[in-house]
PDB file of C-alpha atoms and ligand atoms in Angstrom:
ATOM      1  CA  MET A  10     -62.901  22.004  86.948  1.00  0.00           C
ATOM      2  CA  ILE A  11     -59.598  23.052  88.493  1.00  0.00           C
ATOM      3  CA  LEU A  12     -56.346  22.718  86.552  1.00  0.00           C
ATOM      4  CA  PHE A  13     -53.246  22.408  88.747  1.00  0.00           C
ATOM      5  CA  TYR A  14     -50.301  23.847  86.850  1.00  0.00           C
ATOM      6  CA  ALA A  15     -46.788  25.248  86.991  1.00  0.00           C
ATOM      7  CA  ALA A  16     -45.821  28.085  84.637  1.00  0.00           C
ATOM      8  CA  GLY A  17     -44.746  26.757  81.242  1.00  0.00           C
ATOM      9  CA  ALA A  18     -44.852  23.099  82.359  1.00  0.00           C
ATOM     10  CA  SER A  19     -46.668  20.346  80.452  1.00  0.00           C
ATOM     11  CA  SER A  20     -49.812  21.629  82.194  1.00  0.00           C
ATOM     12  CA  LEU A  21     -49.739  24.522  79.706  1.00  0.00           C
ATOM     13  CA  ALA A  22     -51.083  22.042  77.096  1.00  0.00           C
ATOM     14  CA  PRO A  23     -54.375  21.318  78.902  1.00  0.00           C
ATOM     15  CA  HIS A  24     -54.557  25.007  79.815  1.00  0.00           C
ATOM     16  CA  ILE A  25     -54.446  25.917  76.111  1.00  0.00           C
ATOM     17  CA  LEU A  26     -56.977  23.226  75.239  1.00  0.00           C
ATOM     18  CA  LEU A  27     -59.426  24.312  77.947  1.00  0.00           C
ATOM     19  CA  ARG A  28     -59.346  27.806  76.428  1.00  0.00           C
ATOM     20  CA  GLU A  29     -59.670  26.488  72.856  1.00  0.00           C
ATOM     21  CA  ALA A  30     -62.692  24.428  73.969  1.00  0.00           C
ATOM     22  CA  ASN A  31     -64.238  27.446  75.725  1.00  0.00           C
ATOM     23  CA  LEU A  32     -64.778  25.450  78.900  1.00  0.00           C
ATOM     24  CA  PHE A  33     -65.297  26.942  82.341  1.00  0.00           C
ATOM     25  CA  PHE A  34     -62.334  26.184  84.648  1.00  0.00           C
ATOM     26  CA  SER A  35     -60.121  27.695  87.299  1.00  0.00           C
ATOM     27  CA  LEU A  36     -56.366  27.493  87.796  1.00  0.00           C
ATOM     28  CA  GLU A  37     -54.273  26.645  90.853  1.00  0.00           C
ATOM     29  CA  LYS A  38     -50.528  27.197  90.734  1.00  0.00           C
ATOM     30  CA  VAL A  39     -48.239  24.529  92.199  1.00  0.00           C
ATOM     31  CA  ASP A  40     -44.726  25.211  93.461  1.00  0.00           C
ATOM     32  CA  LEU A  41     -42.899  22.186  92.084  1.00  0.00           C
ATOM     33  CA  MET A  42     -39.890  22.667  94.354  1.00  0.00           C
ATOM     34  CA  THR A  43     -41.904  22.612  97.594  1.00  0.00           C
ATOM     35  CA  LYS A  44     -44.945  20.701  96.252  1.00  0.00           C
ATOM     36  CA  ARG A  45     -47.246  23.260  97.845  1.00  0.00           C
ATOM     37  CA  TRP A  46     -50.227  25.111  96.448  1.00  0.00           C
ATOM     38  CA  SER A  47     -52.477  27.712  98.059  1.00  0.00           C
ATOM     39  CA  GLY A  48     -54.567  24.892  99.547  1.00  0.00           C
ATOM     40  CA  GLY A  49     -51.622  23.076 101.176  1.00  0.00           C
ATOM     41  CA  ASP A  50     -49.800  19.873 100.229  1.00  0.00           C
ATOM     42  CA  TYR A  51     -50.044  19.172  96.489  1.00  0.00           C
ATOM     43  CA  ASN A  52     -49.329  15.475  97.062  1.00  0.00           C
ATOM     44  CA  GLU A  53     -52.813  15.251  98.527  1.00  0.00           C
ATOM     45  CA  ILE A  54     -54.179  16.280  95.112  1.00  0.00           C
ATOM     46  CA  ASN A  55     -51.776  14.191  93.014  1.00  0.00           C
ATOM     47  CA  PRO A  56     -49.715  11.647  94.979  1.00  0.00           C
ATOM     48  CA  LYS A  57     -47.544  11.274  91.851  1.00  0.00           C
ATOM     49  CA  SER A  58     -46.260  14.732  92.789  1.00  0.00           C
ATOM     50  CA  TYR A  59     -46.339  16.302  89.345  1.00  0.00           C
ATOM     51  CA  VAL A  60     -48.509  18.570  87.213  1.00  0.00           C
ATOM     52  CA  PRO A  61     -50.872  18.557  85.414  1.00  0.00           C
ATOM     53  CA  ALA A  62     -53.826  17.386  87.468  1.00  0.00           C
ATOM     54  CA  LEU A  63     -57.429  18.180  86.647  1.00  0.00           C
ATOM     55  CA  LYS A  64     -59.884  18.144  89.540  1.00  0.00           C
ATOM     56  CA  LEU A  65     -63.442  17.592  88.358  1.00  0.00           C
ATOM     57  CA  GLY A  66     -66.677  18.924  89.843  1.00  0.00           C
ATOM     58  CA  ASP A  67     -67.368  15.643  91.659  1.00  0.00           C
ATOM     59  CA  GLY A  68     -63.934  15.705  93.333  1.00  0.00           C
ATOM     60  CA  ASP A  69     -62.384  13.068  91.068  1.00  0.00           C
ATOM     61  CA  VAL A  70     -58.826  13.911  89.910  1.00  0.00           C
ATOM     62  CA  LEU A  71     -57.422  13.051  86.487  1.00  0.00           C
ATOM     63  CA  THR A  72     -53.671  12.957  85.872  1.00  0.00           C
ATOM     64  CA  GLU A  73     -51.329  12.254  82.910  1.00  0.00           C
ATOM     65  CA  CYS A  74     -51.155  15.040  80.366  1.00  0.00           C
ATOM     66  CA  ALA A  75     -52.091  12.936  77.319  1.00  0.00           C
ATOM     67  CA  VAL A  76     -55.181  11.587  79.070  1.00  0.00           C
ATOM     68  CA  ILE A  77     -56.283  14.971  80.410  1.00  0.00           C
ATOM     69  CA  LEU A  78     -56.046  16.318  76.860  1.00  0.00           C
ATOM     70  CA  GLN A  79     -58.289  13.516  75.578  1.00  0.00           C
ATOM     71  CA  PHE A  80     -60.779  14.179  78.354  1.00  0.00           C
ATOM     72  CA  ILE A  81     -60.969  17.904  77.568  1.00  0.00           C
ATOM     73  CA  ALA A  82     -61.298  17.319  73.818  1.00  0.00           C
ATOM     74  CA  ASP A  83     -64.083  14.785  74.364  1.00  0.00           C
ATOM     75  CA  LEU A  84     -66.030  17.192  76.583  1.00  0.00           C
ATOM     76  CA  LYS A  85     -66.509  19.327  73.457  1.00  0.00           C
ATOM     77  CA  SER A  86     -66.386  16.650  70.760  1.00  0.00           C
ATOM     78  CA  GLU A  87     -68.315  18.914  68.356  1.00  0.00           C
ATOM     79  CA  GLN A  88     -65.266  21.205  68.201  1.00  0.00           C
ATOM     80  CA  GLY A  89     -63.116  18.533  66.573  1.00  0.00           C
ATOM     81  CA  LEU A  90     -60.206  18.867  69.016  1.00  0.00           C
ATOM     82  CA  LEU A  91     -59.877  15.088  68.592  1.00  0.00           C
ATOM     83  CA  PRO A  92     -61.562  12.939  65.945  1.00  0.00           C
ATOM     84  CA  SER A  93     -64.331  10.790  67.470  1.00  0.00           C
ATOM     85  CA  PRO A  94     -64.196   6.995  67.503  1.00  0.00           C
ATOM     86  CA  PRO A  95     -64.581   4.817  65.470  1.00  0.00           C
ATOM     87  CA  LEU A  96     -62.773   7.064  62.970  1.00  0.00           C
ATOM     88  CA  ARG A  97     -59.310   5.710  62.136  1.00  0.00           C
ATOM     89  CA  SER A  98     -57.990   9.265  62.498  1.00  0.00           C
ATOM     90  CA  ARG A  99     -58.830   9.057  66.231  1.00  0.00           C
ATOM     91  CA  TYR A 100     -56.090   6.483  66.612  1.00  0.00           C
ATOM     92  CA  HIS A 101     -53.616   8.509  64.582  1.00  0.00           C
ATOM     93  CA  ALA A 102     -54.280  11.430  66.936  1.00  0.00           C
ATOM     94  CA  LEU A 103     -53.707   9.106  69.925  1.00  0.00           C
ATOM     95  CA  GLU A 104     -50.505   7.906  68.251  1.00  0.00           C
ATOM     96  CA  TRP A 105     -49.287  11.516  68.309  1.00  0.00           C
ATOM     97  CA  LEU A 106     -50.293  12.010  71.949  1.00  0.00           C
ATOM     98  CA  ASN A 107     -48.468   8.855  72.963  1.00  0.00           C
ATOM     99  CA  PHE A 108     -45.407   9.709  70.887  1.00  0.00           C
ATOM    100  CA  ILE A 109     -45.195  13.184  72.415  1.00  0.00           C
ATOM    101  CA  ALA A 110     -45.669  11.813  75.962  1.00  0.00           C
ATOM    102  CA  THR A 111     -43.154   9.001  75.754  1.00  0.00           C
ATOM    103  CA  GLU A 112     -40.613  10.110  73.154  1.00  0.00           C
ATOM    104  CA  ILE A 113     -40.538  13.886  73.604  1.00  0.00           C
ATOM    105  CA  HIS A 114     -41.909  14.873  77.020  1.00  0.00           C
ATOM    106  CA  LYS A 115     -40.130  12.102  78.907  1.00  0.00           C
ATOM    107  CA  ASN A 116     -36.832  12.783  77.156  1.00  0.00           C
ATOM    108  CA  PHE A 117     -36.940  16.418  78.240  1.00  0.00           C
ATOM    109  CA  ILE A 118     -37.393  15.627  81.925  1.00  0.00           C
ATOM    110  CA  THR A 119     -34.140  15.774  83.867  1.00  0.00           C
ATOM    111  CA  PRO A 120     -33.178  13.385  86.667  1.00  0.00           C
ATOM    112  CA  GLU A 121     -31.025  16.186  88.160  1.00  0.00           C
ATOM    113  CA  ARG A 122     -33.369  16.873  91.059  1.00  0.00           C
ATOM    114  CA  HIS A 123     -32.655  13.372  92.302  1.00  0.00           C
ATOM    115  CA  GLY A 124     -28.924  13.967  91.768  1.00  0.00           C
ATOM    116  CA  GLY A 125     -28.888  16.908  94.150  1.00  0.00           C
ATOM    117  CA  VAL A 126     -29.162  19.779  91.640  1.00  0.00           C
ATOM    118  CA  ALA A 127     -32.008  22.150  92.547  1.00  0.00           C
ATOM    119  CA  ALA A 128     -33.567  21.583  89.143  1.00  0.00           C
ATOM    120  CA  ASN A 129     -37.244  21.742  88.352  1.00  0.00           C
ATOM    121  CA  PHE A 130     -38.219  19.644  85.330  1.00  0.00           C
ATOM    122  CA  LEU A 131     -35.715  20.889  82.726  1.00  0.00           C
ATOM    123  CA  SER A 132     -31.973  20.521  83.193  1.00  0.00           C
ATOM    124  CA  LYS A 133     -29.981  23.365  84.741  1.00  0.00           C
ATOM    125  CA  THR A 134     -26.537  22.071  83.808  1.00  0.00           C
ATOM    126  CA  ALA A 135     -24.709  22.381  80.472  1.00  0.00           C
ATOM    127  CA  ALA A 136     -24.121  18.610  80.360  1.00  0.00           C
ATOM    128  CA  GLY A 137     -27.752  17.817  81.158  1.00  0.00           C
ATOM    129  CA  GLN A 138     -29.039  20.287  78.580  1.00  0.00           C
ATOM    130  CA  GLN A 139     -26.738  18.848  75.901  1.00  0.00           C
ATOM    131  CA  ALA A 140     -27.869  15.288  76.740  1.00  0.00           C
ATOM    132  CA  THR A 141     -31.502  16.405  76.357  1.00  0.00           C
ATOM    133  CA  ARG A 142     -30.773  18.010  72.973  1.00  0.00           C
ATOM    134  CA  VAL A 143     -29.176  14.752  71.745  1.00  0.00           C
ATOM    135  CA  LEU A 144     -32.235  12.721  72.773  1.00  0.00           C
ATOM    136  CA  VAL A 145     -34.885  15.107  71.516  1.00  0.00           C
ATOM    137  CA  SER A 146     -33.389  16.301  68.199  1.00  0.00           C
ATOM    138  CA  PRO A 147     -33.995  13.147  66.091  1.00  0.00           C
ATOM    139  CA  ARG A 148     -37.581  13.030  67.307  1.00  0.00           C
ATOM    140  CA  LEU A 149     -38.132  16.679  66.330  1.00  0.00           C
ATOM    141  CA  ALA A 150     -36.548  15.989  62.936  1.00  0.00           C
ATOM    142  CA  TYR A 151     -39.089  13.205  62.436  1.00  0.00           C
ATOM    143  CA  ILE A 152     -41.959  15.575  63.285  1.00  0.00           C
ATOM    144  CA  ASP A 153     -40.562  18.202  60.922  1.00  0.00           C
ATOM    145  CA  ARG A 154     -40.799  15.663  58.070  1.00  0.00           C
ATOM    146  CA  ALA A 155     -44.306  14.604  59.142  1.00  0.00           C
ATOM    147  CA  LEU A 156     -45.446  18.244  59.037  1.00  0.00           C
ATOM    148  CA  GLY A 157     -44.556  18.580  55.339  1.00  0.00           C
ATOM    149  CA  GLY A 158     -47.626  19.893  53.487  1.00  0.00           C
ATOM    150  CA  ARG A 159     -49.784  20.237  56.598  1.00  0.00           C
ATOM    151  CA  ASN A 160     -50.406  23.089  59.023  1.00  0.00           C
ATOM    152  CA  TYR A 161     -51.067  20.898  62.073  1.00  0.00           C
ATOM    153  CA  LEU A 162     -50.203  17.354  63.170  1.00  0.00           C
ATOM    154  CA  MET A 163     -53.563  15.985  62.052  1.00  0.00           C
ATOM    155  CA  GLY A 164     -53.797  18.078  58.886  1.00  0.00           C
ATOM    156  CA  ALA A 165     -55.754  21.274  58.370  1.00  0.00           C
ATOM    157  CA  SER A 166     -56.968  22.013  61.891  1.00  0.00           C
ATOM    158  CA  PHE A 167     -55.579  22.357  65.419  1.00  0.00           C
ATOM    159  CA  THR A 168     -56.182  19.312  67.629  1.00  0.00           C
ATOM    160  CA  ALA A 169     -55.145  18.177  71.132  1.00  0.00           C
ATOM    161  CA  PRO A 170     -51.696  16.827  70.136  1.00  0.00           C
ATOM    162  CA  ASP A 171     -50.788  20.275  68.784  1.00  0.00           C
ATOM    163  CA  ALA A 172     -51.293  21.834  72.220  1.00  0.00           C
ATOM    164  CA  TYR A 173     -48.925  19.244  73.688  1.00  0.00           C
ATOM    165  CA  LEU A 174     -46.278  19.517  70.979  1.00  0.00           C
ATOM    166  CA  PHE A 175     -46.347  23.312  71.187  1.00  0.00           C
ATOM    167  CA  VAL A 176     -45.360  23.184  74.864  1.00  0.00           C
ATOM    168  CA  MET A 177     -42.526  20.786  74.044  1.00  0.00           C
ATOM    169  CA  LEU A 178     -41.243  23.262  71.447  1.00  0.00           C
ATOM    170  CA  THR A 179     -41.228  26.051  74.044  1.00  0.00           C
ATOM    171  CA  TRP A 180     -38.994  23.765  76.121  1.00  0.00           C
ATOM    172  CA  ALA A 181     -36.716  23.223  73.114  1.00  0.00           C
ATOM    173  CA  GLN A 182     -36.344  26.990  72.850  1.00  0.00           C
ATOM    174  CA  ARG A 183     -35.586  27.314  76.551  1.00  0.00           C
ATOM    175  CA  LEU A 184     -32.806  24.745  76.107  1.00  0.00           C
ATOM    176  CA  GLU A 185     -31.483  26.745  73.135  1.00  0.00           C
ATOM    177  CA  LEU A 186     -32.293  23.985  70.694  1.00  0.00           C
ATOM    178  CA  ASP A 187     -32.387  25.892  67.415  1.00  0.00           C
ATOM    179  CA  LEU A 188     -35.587  25.006  65.509  1.00  0.00           C
ATOM    180  CA  SER A 189     -34.743  27.115  62.455  1.00  0.00           C
ATOM    181  CA  PRO A 190     -33.131  24.276  60.420  1.00  0.00           C
ATOM    182  CA  TRP A 191     -36.507  22.504  60.646  1.00  0.00           C
ATOM    183  CA  ARG A 192     -38.584  24.862  58.490  1.00  0.00           C
ATOM    184  CA  ASN A 193     -41.919  23.034  58.856  1.00  0.00           C
ATOM    185  CA  LEU A 194     -41.504  22.822  62.605  1.00  0.00           C
ATOM    186  CA  SER A 195     -40.447  26.435  63.105  1.00  0.00           C
ATOM    187  CA  ASP A 196     -43.353  27.715  60.935  1.00  0.00           C
ATOM    188  CA  TYR A 197     -45.683  25.440  62.917  1.00  0.00           C
ATOM    189  CA  PHE A 198     -44.362  26.880  66.189  1.00  0.00           C
ATOM    190  CA  GLU A 199     -44.997  30.468  65.040  1.00  0.00           C
ATOM    191  CA  ARG A 200     -48.483  29.564  63.779  1.00  0.00           C
ATOM    192  CA  ILE A 201     -49.520  28.110  67.138  1.00  0.00           C
ATOM    193  CA  ALA A 202     -47.767  30.793  69.217  1.00  0.00           C
ATOM    194  CA  ALA A 203     -50.006  33.372  67.511  1.00  0.00           C
ATOM    195  CA  MET A 204     -53.297  31.678  68.479  1.00  0.00           C
ATOM    196  CA  PRO A 205     -55.297  33.817  70.961  1.00  0.00           C
ATOM    197  CA  SER A 206     -55.844  30.858  73.339  1.00  0.00           C
ATOM    198  CA  VAL A 207     -52.097  30.229  73.431  1.00  0.00           C
ATOM    199  CA  CYS A 208     -51.207  33.901  73.979  1.00  0.00           C
ATOM    200  CA  GLU A 209     -53.760  34.167  76.797  1.00  0.00           C
ATOM    201  CA  ALA A 210     -52.611  30.976  78.531  1.00  0.00           C
ATOM    202  CA  ARG A 211     -48.930  31.998  78.386  1.00  0.00           C
ATOM    203  CA  THR A 212     -49.651  35.506  79.633  1.00  0.00           C
ATOM    204  CA  ILE A 213     -51.729  34.260  82.546  1.00  0.00           C
ATOM    205  CA  GLU A 214     -49.132  31.656  83.593  1.00  0.00           C
ATOM    206  CA  GLY A 215     -46.242  34.116  83.385  1.00  0.00           C
ATOM    207  CA  PRO A 216     -42.580  33.270  82.884  1.00  0.00           C
ATOM    208  CA  PRO A 217     -41.433  29.676  83.482  1.00  0.00           C
ATOM    209  CA  HIS A 218     -38.695  28.849  85.986  1.00  0.00           C
ATOM    210  CA  SER A 219     -35.156  29.983  85.229  1.00  0.00           C
ATOM    211  CA  LEU A 220     -32.703  27.419  83.857  1.00  0.00           C
ATOM    212  CA  LYS A 221     -29.676  29.152  85.340  1.00  0.00           C
ATOM    213  CA  ALA A 222     -27.780  26.722  87.554  1.00  0.00           C
TER     214      ALA A 222
HETATM  215  N1  GSH B  11     -46.274  11.396  83.216  1.00  0.00           N
HETATM  216  C1  GSH B  11     -46.644  12.736  83.567  1.00  0.00           C
HETATM  217  C2  GSH B  11     -45.392  13.595  83.673  1.00  0.00           C
HETATM  218  C3  GSH B  11     -45.711  15.017  84.082  1.00  0.00           C
HETATM  219  C4  GSH B  11     -44.461  15.821  84.340  1.00  0.00           C
HETATM  220  O1  GSH B  11     -43.369  15.484  83.891  1.00  0.00           O
HETATM  221  N2  GSH B  11     -44.632  16.946  85.061  1.00  0.00           N
HETATM  222  C5  GSH B  11     -43.523  17.804  85.430  1.00  0.00           C
HETATM  223  C6  GSH B  11     -43.704  19.191  84.858  1.00  0.00           C
HETATM  224  S1  GSH B  11     -43.805  19.163  83.108  1.00  0.00           S
HETATM  225  C7  GSH B  11     -43.530  17.959  86.934  1.00  0.00           C
HETATM  226  O2  GSH B  11     -44.532  18.359  87.507  1.00  0.00           O
HETATM  227  N3  GSH B  11     -42.437  17.593  87.601  1.00  0.00           N
HETATM  228  C8  GSH B  11     -42.359  17.707  89.021  1.00  0.00           C
HETATM  229  C9  GSH B  11     -41.092  17.173  89.593  1.00  0.00           C
HETATM  230  O3  GSH B  11     -40.234  16.747  88.827  1.00  0.00           O
HETATM  231  O4  GSH B  11     -40.950  17.203  90.795  1.00  0.00           O
HETATM  232  C10 GSH B  11     -47.614  13.314  82.535  1.00  0.00           C
HETATM  233  O5  GSH B  11     -47.525  12.926  81.370  1.00  0.00           O
HETATM  234  O6  GSH B  11     -48.464  14.126  82.900  1.00  0.00           O
END
């Protein structure tokens, strides 16, 4: 399997999960500004022109972060990175994945690139960053309440939605969205940041793109 990624992008979530699942994979870095990778034009891998993409051994390519996470978790279902169907908890885990994809991830993504600012996926302007904070904050407040009395989104153990939410919280930090008023959320962030799979993935990817305009 080959994971196409950009440093610190949503692709960090499947990267973390691949490590947690102890799966064999390789990484290919994509330059999101030029849409090039070492093999040429990234649009030939993912015509949707974004990361993550997971290329499988038979040449098939999977896209959409929430779906790639499900695929990885199901490859090692014995590890409990997602509850297996027909358990009701499976659908609560999918509820989290969908919530993070549509209510958090999408609200972080800036349209600035299309407005002529040389932005990547997070805003580079003060106005854009403030607009993102306004959209994302009530959703993070909701998650902070949901985390009351539990270490992870699904309860006692780390599952696929936690990998995704963790990356979103790194974006919140990059946009100087102070997590400290949300005690459950900030403790959760520290807990996941300390996991060996997370430390390894972040070290290997290196620093994400600068948000200086
Ligand atoms: N719907 C996609 C969105 C992925 C996405 O937003 N990727 C960003 C990085 S986190 C990207 O590659 N953007 C490239 C661009 O804006 O040109 C998913 O859930 O995987």
